Amino acid sequence: MRLVIARCTVDYTGRLNAHLALATRLLVHKGDGSLLVHSDGGSYKPLNWMSPPCSLVVETPDAEAADVGVIEQWRVTHAKSGDALLVRIYEVIHDSTHELGIDPGLVKDGVEADLQRLLAEQVDVIGDGLSLVRREYPTAIGPVDLLLRNPDGGTIAVEVKRRGDIDGVEQLTRYLELLGRDPHLAPVTGVFAAQEIKPQARVLATDRGIRCVTLDYDGMKGIESGAPRLF
């Protein structure tokens, strides 16, 4: 990976045209060929970029560009679309190359499988007196995340998501319709459980008689989430 801090302008041409005026920026040229143009703000998001497959060619500026102070030009061209990113460099402040090696990849904590496992161990989060029938309860249209037994009779189907949206509510609705036909399980009610539930999903779930439960993942792991609590 090559990291260059330079005073530069950037022009993108192709399906859209964009221009970045002269300023000091970080240019990141990765081993996969991609180029990212960063400012000192905007968090992780680059100001502009070119994704692979693409190629970078270093050009000598023409006389007109040289007259205004351009010392080097980078032209990055996308192999399929023909879109081009032209970086005109006026001053190089830092230039270094680093071999990062093969990245092992991101291991996510708090994915749906983790939430499902924790919830299966702590079904009291859903309600008192409930017991677990099975995780990944099989149906003809796919497995239900959790099936719980209600001490008052019947069962509860639980759909677990990290971020609950309308699609998740629709998915649970289909499970409830199918499970409700089984006399050994009926009556079957639904719980939509997620770390975050979008307002539209909550409205739809409530309209269909599905209860929503917001999960505190850190709390379920025994870690304080940092959120203020009354007790």
PDB file of C-alpha atoms in Angstrom:
ATOM      1  CA  MET A   1       0.000   0.000   0.000  1.00  0.00           C
ATOM      2  CA  ARG A   2       1.296   3.445  -0.929  1.00  0.00           C
ATOM      3  CA  LEU A   3       0.390   6.449   1.208  1.00  0.00           C
ATOM      4  CA  VAL A   4       0.957   9.911  -0.225  1.00  0.00           C
ATOM      5  CA  ILE A   5       0.105  13.210   1.430  1.00  0.00           C
ATOM      6  CA  ALA A   6       0.091  15.865  -1.251  1.00  0.00           C
ATOM      7  CA  ARG A   7      -1.339  19.185  -2.340  1.00  0.00           C
ATOM      8  CA  CYS A   8      -3.444  18.192  -5.283  1.00  0.00           C
ATOM      9  CA  THR A   9      -6.549  18.630  -7.390  1.00  0.00           C
ATOM     10  CA  VAL A  10      -8.739  15.709  -8.404  1.00  0.00           C
ATOM     11  CA  ASP A  11     -11.030  15.376 -11.429  1.00  0.00           C
ATOM     12  CA  TYR A  12     -13.375  12.445 -12.011  1.00  0.00           C
ATOM     13  CA  THR A  13     -14.811  11.950 -15.502  1.00  0.00           C
ATOM     14  CA  GLY A  14     -17.173   9.300 -16.808  1.00  0.00           C
ATOM     15  CA  ARG A  15     -20.755   8.572 -15.832  1.00  0.00           C
ATOM     16  CA  LEU A  16     -20.476  11.704 -13.709  1.00  0.00           C
ATOM     17  CA  ASN A  17     -18.017  14.578 -13.488  1.00  0.00           C
ATOM     18  CA  ALA A  18     -16.620  15.846 -10.188  1.00  0.00           C
ATOM     19  CA  HIS A  19     -13.853  18.254  -9.197  1.00  0.00           C
ATOM     20  CA  LEU A  20     -11.869  18.709  -5.999  1.00  0.00           C
ATOM     21  CA  ALA A  21     -10.056  22.035  -5.831  1.00  0.00           C
ATOM     22  CA  LEU A  22      -6.454  22.390  -4.714  1.00  0.00           C
ATOM     23  CA  ALA A  23      -5.930  21.219  -1.111  1.00  0.00           C
ATOM     24  CA  THR A  24      -3.772  18.915   0.975  1.00  0.00           C
ATOM     25  CA  ARG A  25      -5.103  15.344   0.922  1.00  0.00           C
ATOM     26  CA  LEU A  26      -4.182  11.745   1.634  1.00  0.00           C
ATOM     27  CA  LEU A  27      -3.915   9.494  -1.421  1.00  0.00           C
ATOM     28  CA  VAL A  28      -4.174   5.768  -0.705  1.00  0.00           C
ATOM     29  CA  HIS A  29      -3.129   3.441  -3.522  1.00  0.00           C
ATOM     30  CA  LYS A  30      -3.900  -0.140  -2.491  1.00  0.00           C
ATOM     31  CA  GLY A  31      -2.444  -3.393  -3.695  1.00  0.00           C
ATOM     32  CA  ASP A  32      -5.710  -4.271  -5.450  1.00  0.00           C
ATOM     33  CA  GLY A  33      -5.214  -1.201  -7.661  1.00  0.00           C
ATOM     34  CA  SER A  34      -7.845   1.000  -6.047  1.00  0.00           C
ATOM     35  CA  LEU A  35      -7.170   4.638  -5.266  1.00  0.00           C
ATOM     36  CA  LEU A  36      -8.860   6.552  -2.441  1.00  0.00           C
ATOM     37  CA  VAL A  37      -8.685  10.301  -1.881  1.00  0.00           C
ATOM     38  CA  HIS A  38      -9.154  11.345   1.759  1.00  0.00           C
ATOM     39  CA  SER A  39      -9.404  14.656   3.562  1.00  0.00           C
ATOM     40  CA  ASP A  40      -8.860  15.198   7.289  1.00  0.00           C
ATOM     41  CA  GLY A  41     -12.622  14.934   7.879  1.00  0.00           C
ATOM     42  CA  GLY A  42     -15.509  12.767   6.842  1.00  0.00           C
ATOM     43  CA  SER A  43     -14.512   9.804   9.008  1.00  0.00           C
ATOM     44  CA  TYR A  44     -13.794   6.691   6.920  1.00  0.00           C
ATOM     45  CA  LYS A  45     -15.437   7.922   3.722  1.00  0.00           C
ATOM     46  CA  PRO A  46     -13.124   9.106   0.924  1.00  0.00           C
ATOM     47  CA  LEU A  47     -13.839  12.285  -1.023  1.00  0.00           C
ATOM     48  CA  ASN A  48     -13.438  10.332  -4.239  1.00  0.00           C
ATOM     49  CA  TRP A  49     -12.126   6.949  -5.296  1.00  0.00           C
ATOM     50  CA  MET A  50     -11.683   4.425  -8.063  1.00  0.00           C
ATOM     51  CA  SER A  51     -12.488   0.788  -7.393  1.00  0.00           C
ATOM     52  CA  PRO A  52     -10.808  -2.170  -9.108  1.00  0.00           C
ATOM     53  CA  PRO A  53     -10.374  -3.375 -11.751  1.00  0.00           C
ATOM     54  CA  CYS A  54      -8.429  -0.244 -12.606  1.00  0.00           C
ATOM     55  CA  SER A  55      -4.920   0.839 -13.507  1.00  0.00           C
ATOM     56  CA  LEU A  56      -2.786   3.786 -12.416  1.00  0.00           C
ATOM     57  CA  VAL A  57      -0.406   5.533 -14.795  1.00  0.00           C
ATOM     58  CA  VAL A  58       1.963   8.297 -13.679  1.00  0.00           C
ATOM     59  CA  GLU A  59       2.160  11.029 -16.305  1.00  0.00           C
ATOM     60  CA  THR A  60       4.429  14.002 -16.869  1.00  0.00           C
ATOM     61  CA  PRO A  61       2.309  17.168 -16.829  1.00  0.00           C
ATOM     62  CA  ASP A  62       2.048  19.144 -20.045  1.00  0.00           C
ATOM     63  CA  ALA A  63       3.507  22.630 -20.309  1.00  0.00           C
ATOM     64  CA  GLU A  64       0.287  24.368 -19.299  1.00  0.00           C
ATOM     65  CA  ALA A  65      -0.083  22.260 -16.139  1.00  0.00           C
ATOM     66  CA  ALA A  66       3.605  22.612 -15.300  1.00  0.00           C
ATOM     67  CA  ASP A  67       3.340  26.391 -15.562  1.00  0.00           C
ATOM     68  CA  VAL A  68       0.770  26.446 -12.729  1.00  0.00           C
ATOM     69  CA  GLY A  69       2.903  24.219 -10.503  1.00  0.00           C
ATOM     70  CA  VAL A  70       1.849  20.629 -11.296  1.00  0.00           C
ATOM     71  CA  ILE A  71       4.832  18.308 -10.782  1.00  0.00           C
ATOM     72  CA  GLU A  72       3.136  14.944 -11.445  1.00  0.00           C
ATOM     73  CA  GLN A  73      -0.163  13.509 -12.657  1.00  0.00           C
ATOM     74  CA  TRP A  74      -1.845  10.249 -11.718  1.00  0.00           C
ATOM     75  CA  ARG A  75      -4.409   8.913 -14.147  1.00  0.00           C
ATOM     76  CA  VAL A  76      -6.493   6.028 -12.814  1.00  0.00           C
ATOM     77  CA  THR A  77      -8.771   4.361 -15.377  1.00  0.00           C
ATOM     78  CA  HIS A  78     -11.449   1.787 -14.682  1.00  0.00           C
ATOM     79  CA  ALA A  79     -10.973  -1.264 -16.911  1.00  0.00           C
ATOM     80  CA  LYS A  80     -14.665  -1.856 -17.581  1.00  0.00           C
ATOM     81  CA  SER A  81     -16.434   1.502 -17.496  1.00  0.00           C
ATOM     82  CA  GLY A  82     -13.613   3.712 -18.795  1.00  0.00           C
ATOM     83  CA  ASP A  83     -14.240   6.202 -15.979  1.00  0.00           C
ATOM     84  CA  ALA A  84     -11.086   8.119 -15.105  1.00  0.00           C
ATOM     85  CA  LEU A  85      -9.674   9.829 -12.033  1.00  0.00           C
ATOM     86  CA  LEU A  86      -6.989  12.459 -12.719  1.00  0.00           C
ATOM     87  CA  VAL A  87      -4.917  13.598  -9.750  1.00  0.00           C
ATOM     88  CA  ARG A  88      -2.690  16.627 -10.369  1.00  0.00           C
ATOM     89  CA  ILE A  89      -0.010  16.825  -7.689  1.00  0.00           C
ATOM     90  CA  TYR A  90       1.527  20.207  -6.831  1.00  0.00           C
ATOM     91  CA  GLU A  91       3.585  19.201  -3.795  1.00  0.00           C
ATOM     92  CA  VAL A  92       4.431  15.879  -2.111  1.00  0.00           C
ATOM     93  CA  ILE A  93       4.596  16.175   1.664  1.00  0.00           C
ATOM     94  CA  HIS A  94       4.902  12.478   2.469  1.00  0.00           C
ATOM     95  CA  ASP A  95       5.346   9.335   0.363  1.00  0.00           C
ATOM     96  CA  SER A  96       5.694   5.847   1.825  1.00  0.00           C
ATOM     97  CA  THR A  97       4.994   2.263   0.794  1.00  0.00           C
ATOM     98  CA  HIS A  98       4.050  -0.510   3.202  1.00  0.00           C
ATOM     99  CA  GLU A  99       3.582  -4.270   2.798  1.00  0.00           C
ATOM    100  CA  LEU A 100       0.538  -5.210   4.861  1.00  0.00           C
ATOM    101  CA  GLY A 101       0.338  -8.893   3.965  1.00  0.00           C
ATOM    102  CA  ILE A 102      -2.818 -10.981   3.904  1.00  0.00           C
ATOM    103  CA  ASP A 103      -5.556  -9.770   6.229  1.00  0.00           C
ATOM    104  CA  PRO A 104      -7.336 -12.522   8.211  1.00  0.00           C
ATOM    105  CA  GLY A 105     -10.658 -10.683   7.853  1.00  0.00           C
ATOM    106  CA  LEU A 106     -13.126  -9.144  10.248  1.00  0.00           C
ATOM    107  CA  VAL A 107     -14.578 -11.307  12.999  1.00  0.00           C
ATOM    108  CA  LYS A 108     -17.865  -9.747  14.017  1.00  0.00           C
ATOM    109  CA  ASP A 109     -19.161  -9.764  17.555  1.00  0.00           C
ATOM    110  CA  GLY A 110     -22.894  -9.422  17.948  1.00  0.00           C
ATOM    111  CA  VAL A 111     -23.974 -11.054  14.687  1.00  0.00           C
ATOM    112  CA  GLU A 112     -27.403 -12.650  14.552  1.00  0.00           C
ATOM    113  CA  ALA A 113     -26.028 -16.092  15.479  1.00  0.00           C
ATOM    114  CA  ASP A 114     -24.542 -14.640  18.696  1.00  0.00           C
ATOM    115  CA  LEU A 115     -27.792 -12.882  19.558  1.00  0.00           C
ATOM    116  CA  GLN A 116     -29.771 -16.032  18.898  1.00  0.00           C
ATOM    117  CA  ARG A 117     -27.479 -18.142  21.102  1.00  0.00           C
ATOM    118  CA  LEU A 118     -27.583 -15.658  23.984  1.00  0.00           C
ATOM    119  CA  LEU A 119     -31.345 -15.282  23.742  1.00  0.00           C
ATOM    120  CA  ALA A 120     -31.785 -19.059  23.759  1.00  0.00           C
ATOM    121  CA  GLU A 121     -29.859 -19.111  27.052  1.00  0.00           C
ATOM    122  CA  GLN A 122     -31.852 -16.181  28.466  1.00  0.00           C
ATOM    123  CA  VAL A 123     -35.424 -16.671  27.279  1.00  0.00           C
ATOM    124  CA  ASP A 124     -36.594 -14.673  30.304  1.00  0.00           C
ATOM    125  CA  VAL A 125     -35.668 -11.618  28.226  1.00  0.00           C
ATOM    126  CA  ILE A 126     -38.765 -12.435  26.174  1.00  0.00           C
ATOM    127  CA  GLY A 127     -40.995 -13.218  29.155  1.00  0.00           C
ATOM    128  CA  ASP A 128     -41.203 -14.946  32.530  1.00  0.00           C
ATOM    129  CA  GLY A 129     -41.784 -18.679  32.723  1.00  0.00           C
ATOM    130  CA  LEU A 130     -40.946 -19.414  29.076  1.00  0.00           C
ATOM    131  CA  SER A 131     -38.904 -22.452  28.078  1.00  0.00           C
ATOM    132  CA  LEU A 132     -36.908 -23.173  24.937  1.00  0.00           C
ATOM    133  CA  VAL A 133     -38.312 -25.796  22.590  1.00  0.00           C
ATOM    134  CA  ARG A 134     -35.566 -25.490  19.996  1.00  0.00           C
ATOM    135  CA  ARG A 135     -33.245 -23.140  18.150  1.00  0.00           C
ATOM    136  CA  GLU A 136     -33.566 -23.120  14.362  1.00  0.00           C
ATOM    137  CA  TYR A 137     -36.941 -24.866  14.512  1.00  0.00           C
ATOM    138  CA  PRO A 138     -37.438 -26.327  11.012  1.00  0.00           C
ATOM    139  CA  THR A 139     -40.374 -25.410   8.788  1.00  0.00           C
ATOM    140  CA  ALA A 140     -41.098 -25.927   5.113  1.00  0.00           C
ATOM    141  CA  ILE A 141     -40.088 -22.331   4.359  1.00  0.00           C
ATOM    142  CA  GLY A 142     -37.004 -22.139   6.564  1.00  0.00           C
ATOM    143  CA  PRO A 143     -35.984 -22.368  10.219  1.00  0.00           C
ATOM    144  CA  VAL A 144     -37.532 -20.231  12.934  1.00  0.00           C
ATOM    145  CA  ASP A 145     -34.761 -18.705  15.043  1.00  0.00           C
ATOM    146  CA  LEU A 146     -36.291 -19.696  18.389  1.00  0.00           C
ATOM    147  CA  LEU A 147     -39.413 -21.588  19.344  1.00  0.00           C
ATOM    148  CA  LEU A 148     -40.464 -21.128  22.971  1.00  0.00           C
ATOM    149  CA  ARG A 149     -43.104 -22.871  25.069  1.00  0.00           C
ATOM    150  CA  ASN A 150     -45.597 -20.653  26.867  1.00  0.00           C
ATOM    151  CA  PRO A 151     -46.579 -21.998  30.321  1.00  0.00           C
ATOM    152  CA  ASP A 152     -50.084 -20.656  29.703  1.00  0.00           C
ATOM    153  CA  GLY A 153     -50.348 -22.805  26.583  1.00  0.00           C
ATOM    154  CA  GLY A 154     -49.211 -22.490  23.010  1.00  0.00           C
ATOM    155  CA  THR A 155     -45.839 -21.461  21.644  1.00  0.00           C
ATOM    156  CA  ILE A 156     -43.917 -18.328  20.736  1.00  0.00           C
ATOM    157  CA  ALA A 157     -41.927 -17.959  17.510  1.00  0.00           C
ATOM    158  CA  VAL A 158     -39.030 -15.516  17.836  1.00  0.00           C
ATOM    159  CA  GLU A 159     -37.260 -13.892  14.899  1.00  0.00           C
ATOM    160  CA  VAL A 160     -33.851 -12.475  15.866  1.00  0.00           C
ATOM    161  CA  LYS A 161     -32.151  -9.663  13.959  1.00  0.00           C
ATOM    162  CA  ARG A 162     -29.346  -7.210  14.573  1.00  0.00           C
ATOM    163  CA  ARG A 163     -31.344  -4.484  12.871  1.00  0.00           C
ATOM    164  CA  GLY A 164     -35.016  -5.190  12.498  1.00  0.00           C
ATOM    165  CA  ASP A 165     -36.724  -3.923   9.369  1.00  0.00           C
ATOM    166  CA  ILE A 166     -39.956  -4.618   7.518  1.00  0.00           C
ATOM    167  CA  ASP A 167     -38.529  -7.667   5.729  1.00  0.00           C
ATOM    168  CA  GLY A 168     -37.929  -9.340   9.085  1.00  0.00           C
ATOM    169  CA  VAL A 169     -41.511  -8.724  10.145  1.00  0.00           C
ATOM    170  CA  GLU A 170     -42.766 -10.189   6.867  1.00  0.00           C
ATOM    171  CA  GLN A 171     -40.539 -13.226   7.386  1.00  0.00           C
ATOM    172  CA  LEU A 172     -41.911 -13.815  10.888  1.00  0.00           C
ATOM    173  CA  THR A 173     -45.474 -13.347   9.617  1.00  0.00           C
ATOM    174  CA  ARG A 174     -44.978 -16.216   7.162  1.00  0.00           C
ATOM    175  CA  TYR A 175     -43.614 -18.454   9.915  1.00  0.00           C
ATOM    176  CA  LEU A 176     -46.554 -17.672  12.195  1.00  0.00           C
ATOM    177  CA  GLU A 177     -49.075 -18.504   9.494  1.00  0.00           C
ATOM    178  CA  LEU A 178     -47.420 -21.865   8.862  1.00  0.00           C
ATOM    179  CA  LEU A 179     -46.796 -22.818  12.499  1.00  0.00           C
ATOM    180  CA  GLY A 180     -50.339 -21.876  13.467  1.00  0.00           C
ATOM    181  CA  ARG A 181     -51.655 -24.777  11.370  1.00  0.00           C
ATOM    182  CA  ASP A 182     -49.957 -27.297  13.664  1.00  0.00           C
ATOM    183  CA  PRO A 183     -52.371 -28.251  16.486  1.00  0.00           C
ATOM    184  CA  HIS A 184     -49.431 -29.294  18.681  1.00  0.00           C
ATOM    185  CA  LEU A 185     -48.036 -25.744  18.558  1.00  0.00           C
ATOM    186  CA  ALA A 186     -51.135 -23.566  18.338  1.00  0.00           C
ATOM    187  CA  PRO A 187     -51.859 -20.966  19.384  1.00  0.00           C
ATOM    188  CA  VAL A 188     -48.606 -19.445  18.098  1.00  0.00           C
ATOM    189  CA  THR A 189     -47.682 -15.843  18.825  1.00  0.00           C
ATOM    190  CA  GLY A 190     -44.708 -13.908  17.486  1.00  0.00           C
ATOM    191  CA  VAL A 191     -41.870 -11.866  18.944  1.00  0.00           C
ATOM    192  CA  PHE A 192     -39.618  -9.708  16.794  1.00  0.00           C
ATOM    193  CA  ALA A 193     -36.328  -9.284  18.693  1.00  0.00           C
ATOM    194  CA  ALA A 194     -33.464  -7.047  17.545  1.00  0.00           C
ATOM    195  CA  GLN A 195     -30.799  -4.693  18.805  1.00  0.00           C
ATOM    196  CA  GLU A 196     -32.448  -1.937  16.805  1.00  0.00           C
ATOM    197  CA  ILE A 197     -35.959  -1.957  15.346  1.00  0.00           C
ATOM    198  CA  LYS A 198     -36.861   0.550  12.668  1.00  0.00           C
ATOM    199  CA  PRO A 199     -40.024   2.577  13.337  1.00  0.00           C
ATOM    200  CA  GLN A 200     -41.793   1.286  10.226  1.00  0.00           C
ATOM    201  CA  ALA A 201     -41.057  -2.313  11.238  1.00  0.00           C
ATOM    202  CA  ARG A 202     -42.371  -1.689  14.744  1.00  0.00           C
ATOM    203  CA  VAL A 203     -45.631  -0.234  13.384  1.00  0.00           C
ATOM    204  CA  LEU A 204     -46.131  -3.176  11.018  1.00  0.00           C
ATOM    205  CA  ALA A 205     -45.355  -5.726  13.734  1.00  0.00           C
ATOM    206  CA  THR A 206     -47.772  -4.114  16.190  1.00  0.00           C
ATOM    207  CA  ASP A 207     -50.471  -4.023  13.528  1.00  0.00           C
ATOM    208  CA  ARG A 208     -50.055  -7.777  13.038  1.00  0.00           C
ATOM    209  CA  GLY A 209     -50.093  -8.596  16.738  1.00  0.00           C
ATOM    210  CA  ILE A 210     -46.359  -9.272  16.893  1.00  0.00           C
ATOM    211  CA  ARG A 211     -44.552  -8.076  20.011  1.00  0.00           C
ATOM    212  CA  CYS A 212     -41.268  -6.215  19.607  1.00  0.00           C
ATOM    213  CA  VAL A 213     -38.344  -6.673  22.001  1.00  0.00           C
ATOM    214  CA  THR A 214     -35.205  -4.531  21.845  1.00  0.00           C
ATOM    215  CA  LEU A 215     -32.124  -6.561  22.810  1.00  0.00           C
ATOM    216  CA  ASP A 216     -29.241  -5.184  24.873  1.00  0.00           C
ATOM    217  CA  TYR A 217     -26.409  -7.323  23.502  1.00  0.00           C
ATOM    218  CA  ASP A 218     -23.779  -6.088  25.978  1.00  0.00           C
ATOM    219  CA  GLY A 219     -26.169  -6.574  28.867  1.00  0.00           C
ATOM    220  CA  MET A 220     -26.965 -10.113  27.717  1.00  0.00           C
ATOM    221  CA  LYS A 221     -23.245 -10.842  27.599  1.00  0.00           C
ATOM    222  CA  GLY A 222     -22.881  -9.496  31.127  1.00  0.00           C
ATOM    223  CA  ILE A 223     -21.151  -6.306  29.964  1.00  0.00           C
ATOM    224  CA  GLU A 224     -22.461  -2.900  30.909  1.00  0.00           C
ATOM    225  CA  SER A 225     -23.568  -1.112  27.759  1.00  0.00           C
ATOM    226  CA  GLY A 226     -22.912   2.359  29.125  1.00  0.00           C
ATOM    227  CA  ALA A 227     -26.545   3.334  28.673  1.00  0.00           C
ATOM    228  CA  PRO A 228     -28.025   5.108  31.712  1.00  0.00           C
ATOM    229  CA  ARG A 229     -30.202   2.871  33.853  1.00  0.00           C
ATOM    230  CA  LEU A 230     -32.666   3.711  36.609  1.00  0.00           C
ATOM    231  CA  PHE A 231     -31.366   0.937  38.883  1.00  0.00           C
TER     232      PHE A 231
END
